[in-house]
Amino acid sequence: MIATIISISPNQEAGIASHLLAAVACGVVWTKSRGQNRLTATLGLLELFLLFDAVFNWRWILHGFLVKTAMELSVYDERTLPQEVLTALLASATLVAAATTIRHSWNRPGACLAICGGLISAEFWAIEVISLHATDLILERMVGPMLIIASVWIVSSALIMLGVLWDAKASRHQHNLRARNAS
């Protein structure tokens, strides 16, 4: 019998742990809402996807497929401009989505925080798939014991986790106030 040892870096561990904790927080809030909270369901599914991505490196598999396809089409050397355009469009779309979220969820700061955390997670996943050399140089720089991108995963997952828990607590508080006023 041959045993396979899976090597996981501290950066990958950070991603796995942060996405797992955020997914669990979303699952707990969703369960307590009896499946009625679409925000936590959506963000929980995003965090589960990112958890499996961190374990199985899906973004790098997709990136490798795109590189292979570009090389087969003999357009690999012209990749920089499309990468820059995609990165700029992605950043613009994320900023618009964040501004819209803040505007429409102003009365639910926890939900706003969680959605913005989800937007950050999704954007940086896509940025890693695009893998523009200039952004890779920044995200793959070490800060203390880990890469900058691992810190982004931790912060974005923490925003989701804190946001869904804050929103759930505020919703329970509002429900209790309405129940008290009705009686």
JSON list of C-alpha atoms in Angstrom, two decimals:
[
{"chain": "A", "resi": 1, "resn": "MET", "atom": "CA", "xyz": [0.00, 0.00, 0.00]},
{"chain": "A", "resi": 2, "resn": "ILE", "atom": "CA", "xyz": [1.34, 3.41, -0.94]},
{"chain": "A", "resi": 3, "resn": "ALA", "atom": "CA", "xyz": [0.64, 6.31, 1.38]},
{"chain": "A", "resi": 4, "resn": "THR", "atom": "CA", "xyz": [0.35, 9.80, -0.04]},
{"chain": "A", "resi": 5, "resn": "ILE", "atom": "CA", "xyz": [1.35, 12.74, 2.09]},
{"chain": "A", "resi": 6, "resn": "ILE", "atom": "CA", "xyz": [-0.47, 15.93, 1.26]},
{"chain": "A", "resi": 7, "resn": "SER", "atom": "CA", "xyz": [1.60, 18.99, 1.84]},
{"chain": "A", "resi": 8, "resn": "ILE", "atom": "CA", "xyz": [-0.35, 22.06, 2.88]},
{"chain": "A", "resi": 9, "resn": "SER", "atom": "CA", "xyz": [1.41, 25.38, 3.32]},
{"chain": "A", "resi": 10, "resn": "PRO", "atom": "CA", "xyz": [0.69, 27.75, 6.22]},
{"chain": "A", "resi": 11, "resn": "ASN", "atom": "CA", "xyz": [-0.91, 30.09, 3.66]},
{"chain": "A", "resi": 12, "resn": "GLN", "atom": "CA", "xyz": [-3.22, 27.33, 2.47]},
{"chain": "A", "resi": 13, "resn": "GLU", "atom": "CA", "xyz": [-4.01, 26.45, 6.09]},
{"chain": "A", "resi": 14, "resn": "ALA", "atom": "CA", "xyz": [-4.97, 30.08, 6.70]},
{"chain": "A", "resi": 15, "resn": "GLY", "atom": "CA", "xyz": [-7.32, 30.02, 3.72]},
{"chain": "A", "resi": 16, "resn": "ILE", "atom": "CA", "xyz": [-8.88, 26.71, 4.71]},
{"chain": "A", "resi": 17, "resn": "ALA", "atom": "CA", "xyz": [-9.39, 27.78, 8.33]},
{"chain": "A", "resi": 18, "resn": "SER", "atom": "CA", "xyz": [-10.81, 31.21, 7.51]},
{"chain": "A", "resi": 19, "resn": "HIS", "atom": "CA", "xyz": [-13.22, 29.94, 4.85]},
{"chain": "A", "resi": 20, "resn": "LEU", "atom": "CA", "xyz": [-14.30, 27.05, 7.08]},
{"chain": "A", "resi": 21, "resn": "LEU", "atom": "CA", "xyz": [-15.06, 29.35, 10.03]},
{"chain": "A", "resi": 22, "resn": "ALA", "atom": "CA", "xyz": [-17.02, 31.76, 7.83]},
{"chain": "A", "resi": 23, "resn": "ALA", "atom": "CA", "xyz": [-18.97, 28.90, 6.21]},
{"chain": "A", "resi": 24, "resn": "VAL", "atom": "CA", "xyz": [-19.82, 27.49, 9.65]},
{"chain": "A", "resi": 25, "resn": "ALA", "atom": "CA", "xyz": [-20.98, 30.91, 10.89]},
{"chain": "A", "resi": 26, "resn": "CYS", "atom": "CA", "xyz": [-23.18, 31.29, 7.81]},
{"chain": "A", "resi": 27, "resn": "GLY", "atom": "CA", "xyz": [-24.53, 27.77, 8.30]},
{"chain": "A", "resi": 28, "resn": "VAL", "atom": "CA", "xyz": [-25.38, 28.39, 11.95]},
{"chain": "A", "resi": 29, "resn": "VAL", "atom": "CA", "xyz": [-27.18, 31.66, 11.19]},
{"chain": "A", "resi": 30, "resn": "TRP", "atom": "CA", "xyz": [-28.99, 30.10, 8.22]},
{"chain": "A", "resi": 31, "resn": "THR", "atom": "CA", "xyz": [-30.09, 27.13, 10.36]},
{"chain": "A", "resi": 32, "resn": "LYS", "atom": "CA", "xyz": [-31.30, 29.38, 13.18]},
{"chain": "A", "resi": 33, "resn": "SER", "atom": "CA", "xyz": [-33.34, 31.35, 10.63]},
{"chain": "A", "resi": 34, "resn": "ARG", "atom": "CA", "xyz": [-34.98, 28.05, 9.61]},
{"chain": "A", "resi": 35, "resn": "GLY", "atom": "CA", "xyz": [-33.58, 28.45, 6.10]},
{"chain": "A", "resi": 36, "resn": "GLN", "atom": "CA", "xyz": [-35.12, 31.88, 5.61]},
{"chain": "A", "resi": 37, "resn": "ASN", "atom": "CA", "xyz": [-31.95, 33.96, 5.46]},
{"chain": "A", "resi": 38, "resn": "ARG", "atom": "CA", "xyz": [-30.87, 34.07, 1.80]},
{"chain": "A", "resi": 39, "resn": "LEU", "atom": "CA", "xyz": [-27.89, 36.29, 2.57]},
{"chain": "A", "resi": 40, "resn": "THR", "atom": "CA", "xyz": [-26.28, 33.71, 4.85]},
{"chain": "A", "resi": 41, "resn": "ALA", "atom": "CA", "xyz": [-27.13, 30.90, 2.43]},
{"chain": "A", "resi": 42, "resn": "THR", "atom": "CA", "xyz": [-25.50, 32.76, -0.46]},
{"chain": "A", "resi": 43, "resn": "LEU", "atom": "CA", "xyz": [-22.41, 33.79, 1.48]},
{"chain": "A", "resi": 44, "resn": "GLY", "atom": "CA", "xyz": [-22.17, 30.33, 3.04]},
{"chain": "A", "resi": 45, "resn": "LEU", "atom": "CA", "xyz": [-22.13, 28.76, -0.42]},
{"chain": "A", "resi": 46, "resn": "LEU", "atom": "CA", "xyz": [-19.46, 31.24, -1.52]},
{"chain": "A", "resi": 47, "resn": "GLU", "atom": "CA", "xyz": [-17.34, 30.36, 1.51]},
{"chain": "A", "resi": 48, "resn": "LEU", "atom": "CA", "xyz": [-17.83, 26.61, 0.90]},
{"chain": "A", "resi": 49, "resn": "PHE", "atom": "CA", "xyz": [-16.70, 27.11, -2.70]},
{"chain": "A", "resi": 50, "resn": "LEU", "atom": "CA", "xyz": [-13.64, 29.05, -1.49]},
{"chain": "A", "resi": 51, "resn": "LEU", "atom": "CA", "xyz": [-12.94, 26.36, 1.12]},
{"chain": "A", "resi": 52, "resn": "PHE", "atom": "CA", "xyz": [-12.91, 23.63, -1.54]},
{"chain": "A", "resi": 53, "resn": "ASP", "atom": "CA", "xyz": [-10.89, 25.92, -3.79]},
{"chain": "A", "resi": 54, "resn": "ALA", "atom": "CA", "xyz": [-8.30, 26.35, -1.02]},
{"chain": "A", "resi": 55, "resn": "VAL", "atom": "CA", "xyz": [-8.12, 22.57, -0.54]},
{"chain": "A", "resi": 56, "resn": "PHE", "atom": "CA", "xyz": [-8.08, 21.54, -4.20]},
{"chain": "A", "resi": 57, "resn": "ASN", "atom": "CA", "xyz": [-6.49, 24.64, -5.82]},
{"chain": "A", "resi": 58, "resn": "TRP", "atom": "CA", "xyz": [-9.32, 25.07, -8.33]},
{"chain": "A", "resi": 59, "resn": "ARG", "atom": "CA", "xyz": [-8.30, 28.64, -9.17]},
{"chain": "A", "resi": 60, "resn": "TRP", "atom": "CA", "xyz": [-4.83, 27.45, -10.20]},
{"chain": "A", "resi": 61, "resn": "ILE", "atom": "CA", "xyz": [-6.30, 24.58, -12.21]},
{"chain": "A", "resi": 62, "resn": "LEU", "atom": "CA", "xyz": [-8.51, 27.11, -14.03]},
{"chain": "A", "resi": 63, "resn": "HIS", "atom": "CA", "xyz": [-5.53, 29.47, -14.44]},
{"chain": "A", "resi": 64, "resn": "GLY", "atom": "CA", "xyz": [-3.44, 26.61, -15.86]},
{"chain": "A", "resi": 65, "resn": "PHE", "atom": "CA", "xyz": [-6.21, 25.75, -18.32]},
{"chain": "A", "resi": 66, "resn": "LEU", "atom": "CA", "xyz": [-6.37, 29.39, -19.47]},
{"chain": "A", "resi": 67, "resn": "VAL", "atom": "CA", "xyz": [-2.57, 29.54, -19.88]},
{"chain": "A", "resi": 68, "resn": "LYS", "atom": "CA", "xyz": [-2.56, 26.27, -21.83]},
{"chain": "A", "resi": 69, "resn": "THR", "atom": "CA", "xyz": [-5.38, 27.49, -24.08]},
{"chain": "A", "resi": 70, "resn": "ALA", "atom": "CA", "xyz": [-3.60, 30.83, -24.69]},
{"chain": "A", "resi": 71, "resn": "MET", "atom": "CA", "xyz": [-0.40, 28.98, -25.60]},
{"chain": "A", "resi": 72, "resn": "GLU", "atom": "CA", "xyz": [-2.26, 26.63, -27.96]},
{"chain": "A", "resi": 73, "resn": "LEU", "atom": "CA", "xyz": [-3.86, 29.65, -29.65]},
{"chain": "A", "resi": 74, "resn": "SER", "atom": "CA", "xyz": [-0.44, 31.38, -29.81]},
{"chain": "A", "resi": 75, "resn": "VAL", "atom": "CA", "xyz": [-1.75, 34.42, -27.91]},
{"chain": "A", "resi": 76, "resn": "TYR", "atom": "CA", "xyz": [0.05, 33.89, -24.61]},
{"chain": "A", "resi": 77, "resn": "ASP", "atom": "CA", "xyz": [2.53, 36.69, -25.27]},
{"chain": "A", "resi": 78, "resn": "GLU", "atom": "CA", "xyz": [-0.36, 39.14, -25.78]},
{"chain": "A", "resi": 79, "resn": "ARG", "atom": "CA", "xyz": [-1.98, 38.32, -22.43]},
{"chain": "A", "resi": 80, "resn": "THR", "atom": "CA", "xyz": [-1.03, 41.46, -20.47]},
{"chain": "A", "resi": 81, "resn": "LEU", "atom": "CA", "xyz": [-3.54, 43.90, -22.01]},
{"chain": "A", "resi": 82, "resn": "PRO", "atom": "CA", "xyz": [-6.54, 41.54, -21.63]},
{"chain": "A", "resi": 83, "resn": "GLN", "atom": "CA", "xyz": [-5.44, 40.80, -18.04]},
{"chain": "A", "resi": 84, "resn": "GLU", "atom": "CA", "xyz": [-5.21, 44.53, -17.28]},
{"chain": "A", "resi": 85, "resn": "VAL", "atom": "CA", "xyz": [-8.62, 45.21, -18.84]},
{"chain": "A", "resi": 86, "resn": "LEU", "atom": "CA", "xyz": [-10.25, 42.31, -16.97]},
{"chain": "A", "resi": 87, "resn": "THR", "atom": "CA", "xyz": [-8.66, 43.38, -13.68]},
{"chain": "A", "resi": 88, "resn": "ALA", "atom": "CA", "xyz": [-9.83, 46.98, -14.17]},
{"chain": "A", "resi": 89, "resn": "LEU", "atom": "CA", "xyz": [-13.36, 45.88, -15.10]},
{"chain": "A", "resi": 90, "resn": "LEU", "atom": "CA", "xyz": [-13.47, 43.54, -12.11]},
{"chain": "A", "resi": 91, "resn": "ALA", "atom": "CA", "xyz": [-12.27, 46.25, -9.73]},
{"chain": "A", "resi": 92, "resn": "SER", "atom": "CA", "xyz": [-14.82, 48.71, -11.15]},
{"chain": "A", "resi": 93, "resn": "ALA", "atom": "CA", "xyz": [-17.68, 46.21, -10.90]},
{"chain": "A", "resi": 94, "resn": "THR", "atom": "CA", "xyz": [-16.72, 45.38, -7.31]},
{"chain": "A", "resi": 95, "resn": "LEU", "atom": "CA", "xyz": [-16.59, 49.05, -6.32]},
{"chain": "A", "resi": 96, "resn": "VAL", "atom": "CA", "xyz": [-20.00, 49.67, -7.89]},
{"chain": "A", "resi": 97, "resn": "ALA", "atom": "CA", "xyz": [-21.42, 46.59, -6.14]},
{"chain": "A", "resi": 98, "resn": "ALA", "atom": "CA", "xyz": [-19.94, 47.70, -2.80]},
{"chain": "A", "resi": 99, "resn": "ALA", "atom": "CA", "xyz": [-21.31, 51.24, -3.19]},
{"chain": "A", "resi": 100, "resn": "THR", "atom": "CA", "xyz": [-24.73, 49.85, -4.11]},
{"chain": "A", "resi": 101, "resn": "THR", "atom": "CA", "xyz": [-24.63, 47.49, -1.14]},
{"chain": "A", "resi": 102, "resn": "ILE", "atom": "CA", "xyz": [-23.74, 50.29, 1.24]},
{"chain": "A", "resi": 103, "resn": "ARG", "atom": "CA", "xyz": [-26.49, 52.49, -0.17]},
{"chain": "A", "resi": 104, "resn": "HIS", "atom": "CA", "xyz": [-29.21, 49.81, -0.02]},
{"chain": "A", "resi": 105, "resn": "SER", "atom": "CA", "xyz": [-28.13, 48.08, 3.20]},
{"chain": "A", "resi": 106, "resn": "TRP", "atom": "CA", "xyz": [-27.28, 51.14, 5.24]},
{"chain": "A", "resi": 107, "resn": "ASN", "atom": "CA", "xyz": [-29.95, 50.20, 7.80]},
{"chain": "A", "resi": 108, "resn": "ARG", "atom": "CA", "xyz": [-28.41, 46.70, 8.15]},
{"chain": "A", "resi": 109, "resn": "PRO", "atom": "CA", "xyz": [-24.73, 47.30, 8.86]},
{"chain": "A", "resi": 110, "resn": "GLY", "atom": "CA", "xyz": [-24.04, 43.63, 9.58]},
{"chain": "A", "resi": 111, "resn": "ALA", "atom": "CA", "xyz": [-25.45, 42.58, 6.22]},
{"chain": "A", "resi": 112, "resn": "CYS", "atom": "CA", "xyz": [-23.48, 45.37, 4.55]},
{"chain": "A", "resi": 113, "resn": "LEU", "atom": "CA", "xyz": [-20.27, 44.19, 6.20]},
{"chain": "A", "resi": 114, "resn": "ALA", "atom": "CA", "xyz": [-20.91, 40.57, 5.20]},
{"chain": "A", "resi": 115, "resn": "ILE", "atom": "CA", "xyz": [-21.73, 41.40, 1.58]},
{"chain": "A", "resi": 116, "resn": "CYS", "atom": "CA", "xyz": [-18.64, 43.59, 1.24]},
{"chain": "A", "resi": 117, "resn": "GLY", "atom": "CA", "xyz": [-16.56, 40.73, 2.66]},
{"chain": "A", "resi": 118, "resn": "GLY", "atom": "CA", "xyz": [-18.08, 38.43, 0.05]},
{"chain": "A", "resi": 119, "resn": "LEU", "atom": "CA", "xyz": [-17.31, 40.93, -2.70]},
{"chain": "A", "resi": 120, "resn": "ILE", "atom": "CA", "xyz": [-13.69, 41.12, -1.57]},
{"chain": "A", "resi": 121, "resn": "SER", "atom": "CA", "xyz": [-13.43, 37.31, -1.50]},
{"chain": "A", "resi": 122, "resn": "ALA", "atom": "CA", "xyz": [-14.92, 36.92, -4.97]},
{"chain": "A", "resi": 123, "resn": "GLU", "atom": "CA", "xyz": [-12.81, 39.71, -6.44]},
{"chain": "A", "resi": 124, "resn": "PHE", "atom": "CA", "xyz": [-9.52, 38.38, -5.12]},
{"chain": "A", "resi": 125, "resn": "TRP", "atom": "CA", "xyz": [-10.37, 34.85, -6.25]},
{"chain": "A", "resi": 126, "resn": "ALA", "atom": "CA", "xyz": [-10.88, 36.20, -9.78]},
{"chain": "A", "resi": 127, "resn": "ILE", "atom": "CA", "xyz": [-7.73, 38.35, -9.53]},
{"chain": "A", "resi": 128, "resn": "GLU", "atom": "CA", "xyz": [-5.74, 35.24, -8.73]},
{"chain": "A", "resi": 129, "resn": "VAL", "atom": "CA", "xyz": [-7.24, 33.41, -11.72]},
{"chain": "A", "resi": 130, "resn": "ILE", "atom": "CA", "xyz": [-6.40, 36.37, -13.99]},
{"chain": "A", "resi": 131, "resn": "SER", "atom": "CA", "xyz": [-2.90, 36.37, -12.45]},
{"chain": "A", "resi": 132, "resn": "LEU", "atom": "CA", "xyz": [-1.63, 39.68, -13.79]},
{"chain": "A", "resi": 133, "resn": "HIS", "atom": "CA", "xyz": [2.09, 39.77, -13.00]},
{"chain": "A", "resi": 134, "resn": "ALA", "atom": "CA", "xyz": [1.90, 43.16, -11.25]},
{"chain": "A", "resi": 135, "resn": "THR", "atom": "CA", "xyz": [-0.88, 42.02, -8.87]},
{"chain": "A", "resi": 136, "resn": "ASP", "atom": "CA", "xyz": [0.84, 38.66, -8.29]},
{"chain": "A", "resi": 137, "resn": "LEU", "atom": "CA", "xyz": [3.97, 40.49, -7.14]},
{"chain": "A", "resi": 138, "resn": "ILE", "atom": "CA", "xyz": [1.92, 42.28, -4.48]},
{"chain": "A", "resi": 139, "resn": "LEU", "atom": "CA", "xyz": [-0.34, 39.42, -3.37]},
{"chain": "A", "resi": 140, "resn": "GLU", "atom": "CA", "xyz": [2.50, 36.91, -3.14]},
{"chain": "A", "resi": 141, "resn": "ARG", "atom": "CA", "xyz": [4.70, 39.16, -1.00]},
{"chain": "A", "resi": 142, "resn": "MET", "atom": "CA", "xyz": [5.35, 37.94, 2.54]},
{"chain": "A", "resi": 143, "resn": "VAL", "atom": "CA", "xyz": [4.09, 40.02, 5.44]},
{"chain": "A", "resi": 144, "resn": "GLY", "atom": "CA", "xyz": [5.24, 38.40, 8.63]},
{"chain": "A", "resi": 145, "resn": "PRO", "atom": "CA", "xyz": [4.74, 34.64, 8.41]},
{"chain": "A", "resi": 146, "resn": "MET", "atom": "CA", "xyz": [2.31, 34.63, 5.46]},
{"chain": "A", "resi": 147, "resn": "LEU", "atom": "CA", "xyz": [1.52, 35.98, 2.02]},
{"chain": "A", "resi": 148, "resn": "ILE", "atom": "CA", "xyz": [-0.56, 39.13, 1.61]},
{"chain": "A", "resi": 149, "resn": "ILE", "atom": "CA", "xyz": [-3.24, 37.08, -0.18]},
{"chain": "A", "resi": 150, "resn": "ALA", "atom": "CA", "xyz": [-3.61, 34.83, 2.88]},
{"chain": "A", "resi": 151, "resn": "SER", "atom": "CA", "xyz": [-4.24, 37.96, 4.94]},
{"chain": "A", "resi": 152, "resn": "VAL", "atom": "CA", "xyz": [-6.90, 39.00, 2.42]},
{"chain": "A", "resi": 153, "resn": "TRP", "atom": "CA", "xyz": [-8.61, 35.60, 2.80]},
{"chain": "A", "resi": 154, "resn": "ILE", "atom": "CA", "xyz": [-8.57, 35.94, 6.59]},
{"chain": "A", "resi": 155, "resn": "VAL", "atom": "CA", "xyz": [-9.92, 39.50, 6.56]},
{"chain": "A", "resi": 156, "resn": "SER", "atom": "CA", "xyz": [-12.64, 38.90, 3.95]},
{"chain": "A", "resi": 157, "resn": "SER", "atom": "CA", "xyz": [-13.84, 35.73, 5.70]},
{"chain": "A", "resi": 158, "resn": "ALA", "atom": "CA", "xyz": [-13.80, 37.55, 9.05]},
{"chain": "A", "resi": 159, "resn": "LEU", "atom": "CA", "xyz": [-15.94, 40.34, 7.53]},
{"chain": "A", "resi": 160, "resn": "ILE", "atom": "CA", "xyz": [-18.45, 37.75, 6.33]},
{"chain": "A", "resi": 161, "resn": "MET", "atom": "CA", "xyz": [-18.49, 35.92, 9.65]},
{"chain": "A", "resi": 162, "resn": "LEU", "atom": "CA", "xyz": [-18.80, 39.06, 11.77]},
{"chain": "A", "resi": 163, "resn": "GLY", "atom": "CA", "xyz": [-21.35, 40.57, 9.40]},
{"chain": "A", "resi": 164, "resn": "VAL", "atom": "CA", "xyz": [-23.74, 37.60, 9.35]},
{"chain": "A", "resi": 165, "resn": "LEU", "atom": "CA", "xyz": [-23.52, 37.22, 13.13]},
{"chain": "A", "resi": 166, "resn": "TRP", "atom": "CA", "xyz": [-24.11, 40.97, 13.67]},
{"chain": "A", "resi": 167, "resn": "ASP", "atom": "CA", "xyz": [-27.03, 40.97, 11.24]},
{"chain": "A", "resi": 168, "resn": "ALA", "atom": "CA", "xyz": [-28.59, 37.92, 12.90]},
{"chain": "A", "resi": 169, "resn": "LYS", "atom": "CA", "xyz": [-28.29, 39.51, 16.35]},
{"chain": "A", "resi": 170, "resn": "ALA", "atom": "CA", "xyz": [-29.80, 42.78, 15.08]},
{"chain": "A", "resi": 171, "resn": "SER", "atom": "CA", "xyz": [-32.65, 40.87, 13.40]},
{"chain": "A", "resi": 172, "resn": "ARG", "atom": "CA", "xyz": [-33.41, 38.97, 16.62]},
{"chain": "A", "resi": 173, "resn": "HIS", "atom": "CA", "xyz": [-33.35, 42.24, 18.55]},
{"chain": "A", "resi": 174, "resn": "GLN", "atom": "CA", "xyz": [-35.78, 43.87, 16.07]},
{"chain": "A", "resi": 175, "resn": "HIS", "atom": "CA", "xyz": [-38.05, 40.81, 16.22]},
{"chain": "A", "resi": 176, "resn": "ASN", "atom": "CA", "xyz": [-38.08, 40.90, 20.03]},
{"chain": "A", "resi": 177, "resn": "LEU", "atom": "CA", "xyz": [-38.89, 44.64, 20.02]},
{"chain": "A", "resi": 178, "resn": "ARG", "atom": "CA", "xyz": [-41.80, 44.11, 17.62]},
{"chain": "A", "resi": 179, "resn": "ALA", "atom": "CA", "xyz": [-43.09, 41.22, 19.73]},
{"chain": "A", "resi": 180, "resn": "ARG", "atom": "CA", "xyz": [-42.90, 43.34, 22.89]},
{"chain": "A", "resi": 181, "resn": "ASN", "atom": "CA", "xyz": [-44.67, 46.29, 21.23]},
{"chain": "A", "resi": 182, "resn": "ALA", "atom": "CA", "xyz": [-47.40, 44.02, 19.83]},
{"chain": "A", "resi": 183, "resn": "SER", "atom": "CA", "xyz": [-48.30, 42.69, 23.29]}
]
